[in-house]
Coordinates of N, CA and C in Angstrom, one line a residue:
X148 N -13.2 8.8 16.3 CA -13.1 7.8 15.3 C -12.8 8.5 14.0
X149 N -11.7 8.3 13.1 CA -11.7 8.1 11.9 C -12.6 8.5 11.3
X150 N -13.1 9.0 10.3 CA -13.7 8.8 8.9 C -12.9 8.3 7.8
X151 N -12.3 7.1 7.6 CA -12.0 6.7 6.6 C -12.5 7.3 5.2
X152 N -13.6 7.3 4.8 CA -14.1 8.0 3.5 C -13.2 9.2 2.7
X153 N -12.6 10.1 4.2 CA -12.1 11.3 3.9 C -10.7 11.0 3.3
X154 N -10.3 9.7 3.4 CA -9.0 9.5 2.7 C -9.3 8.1 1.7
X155 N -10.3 8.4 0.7 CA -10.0 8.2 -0.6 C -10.4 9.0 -1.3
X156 N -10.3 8.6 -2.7 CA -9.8 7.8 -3.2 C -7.9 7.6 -2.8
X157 N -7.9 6.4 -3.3 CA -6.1 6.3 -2.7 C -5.3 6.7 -4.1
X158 N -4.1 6.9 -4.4 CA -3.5 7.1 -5.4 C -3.0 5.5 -5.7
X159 N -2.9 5.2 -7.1 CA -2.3 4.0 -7.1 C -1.2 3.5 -6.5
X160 N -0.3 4.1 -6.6 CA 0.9 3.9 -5.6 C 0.5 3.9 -4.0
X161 N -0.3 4.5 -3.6 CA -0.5 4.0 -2.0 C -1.3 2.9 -2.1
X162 N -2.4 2.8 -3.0 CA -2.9 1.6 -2.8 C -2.3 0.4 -3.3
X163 N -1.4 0.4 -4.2 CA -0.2 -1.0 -4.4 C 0.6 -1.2 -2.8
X164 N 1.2 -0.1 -2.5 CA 1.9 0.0 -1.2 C 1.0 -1.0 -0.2
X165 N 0.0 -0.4 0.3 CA -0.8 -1.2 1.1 C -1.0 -2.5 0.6
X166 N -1.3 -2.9 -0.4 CA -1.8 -4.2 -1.0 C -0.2 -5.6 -0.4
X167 N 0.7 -4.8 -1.2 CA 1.7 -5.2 -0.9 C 2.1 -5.9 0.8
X168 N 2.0 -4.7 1.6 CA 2.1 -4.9 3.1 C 1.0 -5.7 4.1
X169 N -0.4 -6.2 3.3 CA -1.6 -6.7 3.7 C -1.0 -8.2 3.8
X170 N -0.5 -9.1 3.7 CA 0.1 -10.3 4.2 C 0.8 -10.3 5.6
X171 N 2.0 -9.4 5.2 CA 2.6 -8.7 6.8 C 3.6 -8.2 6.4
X172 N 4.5 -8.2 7.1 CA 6.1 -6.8 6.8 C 6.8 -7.4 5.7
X173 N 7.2 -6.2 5.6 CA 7.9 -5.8 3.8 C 9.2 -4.8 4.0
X174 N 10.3 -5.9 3.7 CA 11.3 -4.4 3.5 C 10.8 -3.5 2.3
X175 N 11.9 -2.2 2.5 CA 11.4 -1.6 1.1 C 11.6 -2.3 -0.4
X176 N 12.7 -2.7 -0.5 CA 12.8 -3.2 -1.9 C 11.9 -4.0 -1.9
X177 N 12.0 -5.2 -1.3 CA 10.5 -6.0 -1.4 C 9.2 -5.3 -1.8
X178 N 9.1 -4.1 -1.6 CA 7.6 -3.7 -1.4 C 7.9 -3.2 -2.9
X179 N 8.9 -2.4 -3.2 CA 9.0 -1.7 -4.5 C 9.0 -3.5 -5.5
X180 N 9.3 -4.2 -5.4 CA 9.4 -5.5 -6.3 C 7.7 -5.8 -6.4
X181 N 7.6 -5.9 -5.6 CA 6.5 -6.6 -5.1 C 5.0 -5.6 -6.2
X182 N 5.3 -4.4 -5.6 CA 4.3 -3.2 -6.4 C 4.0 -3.4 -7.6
X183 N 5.4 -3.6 -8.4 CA 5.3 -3.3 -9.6 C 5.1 -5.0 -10.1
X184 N 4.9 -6.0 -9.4 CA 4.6 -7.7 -9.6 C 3.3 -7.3 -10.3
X185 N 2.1 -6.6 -8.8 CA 0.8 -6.5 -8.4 C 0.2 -5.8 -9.6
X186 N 1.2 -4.9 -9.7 CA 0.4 -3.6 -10.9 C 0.8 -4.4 -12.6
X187 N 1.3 -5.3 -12.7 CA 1.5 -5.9 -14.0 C 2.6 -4.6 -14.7
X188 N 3.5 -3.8 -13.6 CA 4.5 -3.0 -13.9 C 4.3 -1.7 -14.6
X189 N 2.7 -1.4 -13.9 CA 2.5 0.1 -14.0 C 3.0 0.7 -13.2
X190 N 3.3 0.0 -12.0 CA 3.6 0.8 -10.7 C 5.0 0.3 -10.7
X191 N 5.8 1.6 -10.9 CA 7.4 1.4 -10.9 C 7.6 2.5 -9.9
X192 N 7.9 2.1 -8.6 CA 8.5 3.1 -7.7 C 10.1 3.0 -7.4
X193 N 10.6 4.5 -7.6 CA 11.9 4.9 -7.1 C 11.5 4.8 -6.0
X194 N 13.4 4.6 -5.5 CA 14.0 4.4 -3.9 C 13.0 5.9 -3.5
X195 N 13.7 7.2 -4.2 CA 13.0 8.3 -3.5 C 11.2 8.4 -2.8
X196 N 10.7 7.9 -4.3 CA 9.2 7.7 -4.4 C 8.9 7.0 -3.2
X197 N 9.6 5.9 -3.0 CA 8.5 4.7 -2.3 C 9.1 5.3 -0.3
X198 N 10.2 6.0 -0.3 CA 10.7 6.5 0.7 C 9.8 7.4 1.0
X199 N 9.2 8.5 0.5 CA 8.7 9.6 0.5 C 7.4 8.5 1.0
X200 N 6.6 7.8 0.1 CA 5.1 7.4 0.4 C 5.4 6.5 2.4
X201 N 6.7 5.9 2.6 CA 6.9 5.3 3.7 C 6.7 6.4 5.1
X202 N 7.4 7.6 4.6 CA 7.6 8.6 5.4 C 5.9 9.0 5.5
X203 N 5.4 9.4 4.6 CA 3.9 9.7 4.5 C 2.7 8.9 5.3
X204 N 3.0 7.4 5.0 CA 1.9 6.4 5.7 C 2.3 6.3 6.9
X205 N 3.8 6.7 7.5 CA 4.0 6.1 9.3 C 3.6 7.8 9.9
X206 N 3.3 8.6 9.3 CA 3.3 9.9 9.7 C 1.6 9.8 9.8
X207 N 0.7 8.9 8.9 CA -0.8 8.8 8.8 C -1.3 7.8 10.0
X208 N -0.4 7.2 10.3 CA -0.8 5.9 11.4 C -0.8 4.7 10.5
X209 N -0.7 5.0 9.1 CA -1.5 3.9 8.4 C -0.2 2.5 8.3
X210 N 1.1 2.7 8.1 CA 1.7 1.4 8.5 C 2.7 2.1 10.0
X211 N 3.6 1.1 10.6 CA 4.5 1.1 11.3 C 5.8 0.4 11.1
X212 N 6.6 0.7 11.8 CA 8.3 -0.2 11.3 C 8.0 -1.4 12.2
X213 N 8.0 -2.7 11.4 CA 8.0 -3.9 12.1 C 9.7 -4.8 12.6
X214 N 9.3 -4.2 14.4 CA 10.9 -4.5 14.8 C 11.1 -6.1 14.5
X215 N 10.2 -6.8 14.6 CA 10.8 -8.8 14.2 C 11.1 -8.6 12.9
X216 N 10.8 -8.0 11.4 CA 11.1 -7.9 10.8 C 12.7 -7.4 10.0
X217 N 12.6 -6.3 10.9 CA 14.2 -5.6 10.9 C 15.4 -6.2 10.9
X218 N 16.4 -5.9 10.6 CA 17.5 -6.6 11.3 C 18.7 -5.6 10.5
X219 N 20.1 -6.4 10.8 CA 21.1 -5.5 10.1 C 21.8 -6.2 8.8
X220 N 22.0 -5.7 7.3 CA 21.9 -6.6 6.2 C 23.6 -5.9 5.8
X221 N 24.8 -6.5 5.9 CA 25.9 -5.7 5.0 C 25.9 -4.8 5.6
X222 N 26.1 -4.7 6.7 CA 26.6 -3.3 8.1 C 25.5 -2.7 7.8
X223 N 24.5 -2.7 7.1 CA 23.3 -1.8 6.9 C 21.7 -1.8 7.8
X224 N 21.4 -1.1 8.0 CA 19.9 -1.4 9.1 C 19.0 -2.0 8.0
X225 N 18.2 -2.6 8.0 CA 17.3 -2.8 7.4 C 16.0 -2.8 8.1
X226 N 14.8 -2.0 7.0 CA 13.5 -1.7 8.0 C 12.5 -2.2 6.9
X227 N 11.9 -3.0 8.1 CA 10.4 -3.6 7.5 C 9.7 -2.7 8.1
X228 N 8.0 -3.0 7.4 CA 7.2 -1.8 7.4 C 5.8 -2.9 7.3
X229 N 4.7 -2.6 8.1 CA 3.6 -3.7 8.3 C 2.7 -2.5 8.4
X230 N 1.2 -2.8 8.2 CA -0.3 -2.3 8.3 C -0.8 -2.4 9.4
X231 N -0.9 -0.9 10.2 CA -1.6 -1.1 11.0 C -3.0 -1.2 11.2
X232 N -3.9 -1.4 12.2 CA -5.2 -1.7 11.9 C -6.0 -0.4 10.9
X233 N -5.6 0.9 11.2 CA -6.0 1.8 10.7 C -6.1 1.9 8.8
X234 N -4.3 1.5 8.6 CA -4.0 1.0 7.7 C -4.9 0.1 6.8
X235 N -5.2 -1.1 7.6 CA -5.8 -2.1 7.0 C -7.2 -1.8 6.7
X236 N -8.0 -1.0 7.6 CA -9.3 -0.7 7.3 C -9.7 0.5 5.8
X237 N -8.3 1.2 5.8 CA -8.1 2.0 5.0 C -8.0 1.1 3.8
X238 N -7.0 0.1 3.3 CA -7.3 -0.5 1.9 C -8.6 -1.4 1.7
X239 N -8.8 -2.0 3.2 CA -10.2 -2.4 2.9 C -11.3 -1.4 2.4
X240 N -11.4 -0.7 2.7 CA -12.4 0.6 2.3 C -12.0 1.0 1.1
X241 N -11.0 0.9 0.4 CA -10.2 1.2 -1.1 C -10.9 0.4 -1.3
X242 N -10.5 -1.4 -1.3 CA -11.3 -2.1 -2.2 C -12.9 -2.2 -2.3
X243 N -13.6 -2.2 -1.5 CA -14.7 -2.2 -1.6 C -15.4 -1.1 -2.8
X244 N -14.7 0.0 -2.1 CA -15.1 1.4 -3.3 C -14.5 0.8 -4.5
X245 N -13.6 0.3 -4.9 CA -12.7 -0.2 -6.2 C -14.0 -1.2 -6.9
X246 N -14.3 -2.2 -6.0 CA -15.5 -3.4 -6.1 C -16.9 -2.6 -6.9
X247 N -16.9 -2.0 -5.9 CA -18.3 -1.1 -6.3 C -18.6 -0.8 -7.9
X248 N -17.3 0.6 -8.0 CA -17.3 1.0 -9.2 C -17.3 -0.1 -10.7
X249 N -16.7 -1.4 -10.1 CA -16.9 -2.3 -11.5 C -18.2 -3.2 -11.7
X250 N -18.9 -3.0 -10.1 CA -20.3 -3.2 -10.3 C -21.5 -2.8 -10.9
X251 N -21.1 -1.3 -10.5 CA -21.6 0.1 -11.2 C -21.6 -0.1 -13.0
X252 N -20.7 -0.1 -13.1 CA -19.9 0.0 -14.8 C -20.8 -1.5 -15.4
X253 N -20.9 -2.4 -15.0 CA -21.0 -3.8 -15.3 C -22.6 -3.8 -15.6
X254 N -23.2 -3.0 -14.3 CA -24.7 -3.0 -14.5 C -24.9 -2.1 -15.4
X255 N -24.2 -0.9 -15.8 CA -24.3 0.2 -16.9 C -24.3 -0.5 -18.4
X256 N -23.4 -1.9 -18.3 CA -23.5 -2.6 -19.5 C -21.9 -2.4 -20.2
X257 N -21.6 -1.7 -18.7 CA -19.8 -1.6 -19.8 C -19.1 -2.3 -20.1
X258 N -18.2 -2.7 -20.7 CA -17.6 -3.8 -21.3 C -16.2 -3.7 -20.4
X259 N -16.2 -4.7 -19.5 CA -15.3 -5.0 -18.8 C -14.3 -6.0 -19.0
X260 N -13.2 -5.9 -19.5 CA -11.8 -7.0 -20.1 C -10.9 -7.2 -19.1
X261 N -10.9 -8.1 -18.7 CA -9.6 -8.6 -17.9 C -8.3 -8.3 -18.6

């Protein structure tokens, strides 16, 4: 089994990536639109960037290429990309730690602004 723990904290960019793919498959541009929706456009990922982080998470187990999703767009392949369970338990485990810390801060008395 896993120890999930040992893979956080996430970097913002993987944890937008996953957030994004937690409904279900996502081409890439979708996911790059989508990132920077979630982040209120902190999170602006390049073609390169978000390719590199795709290459990285199907190499972790953490997503896979979703074949119903796929298809061919303008003679071009197109690849969706979905959360596997491992995946999933992984941003789940992000948010909770994420949860925590503002619970932490909140009982500290910090001033927390939406």
């Amino acid at each position: 089994m896993i120890d999930i723990q040992t893979h956080l904290p996430l970097t913002e960019s993987t944890f937008f990536i996953l957030l994004v793919l937690a409904p279900g498959p996502r081409h890439g541009y979708a996911i790059m639109k989508e990132t920077a929706v979630l982040s209120d456009g902190r999170v602006q990922l390049s073609t390169s960037t978000l390719y590199g982080a795709i290459r990285r998470l199907l190499d972790q187990g953490w997503i896979e290429r979703s074949a119903a999703a796929s298809g061919i767009e303008n003679g071009r392949e197109r690849k969706a990309y979905q959360l596997t369970s491992l995946g999933r338990r992984i941003l789940n485990a992000e948010t909770a730690r994420l949860q925590l810390l503002v619970t932490v801060a909140k009982q500290a008395g910090a001033t927390v602004s939406s």
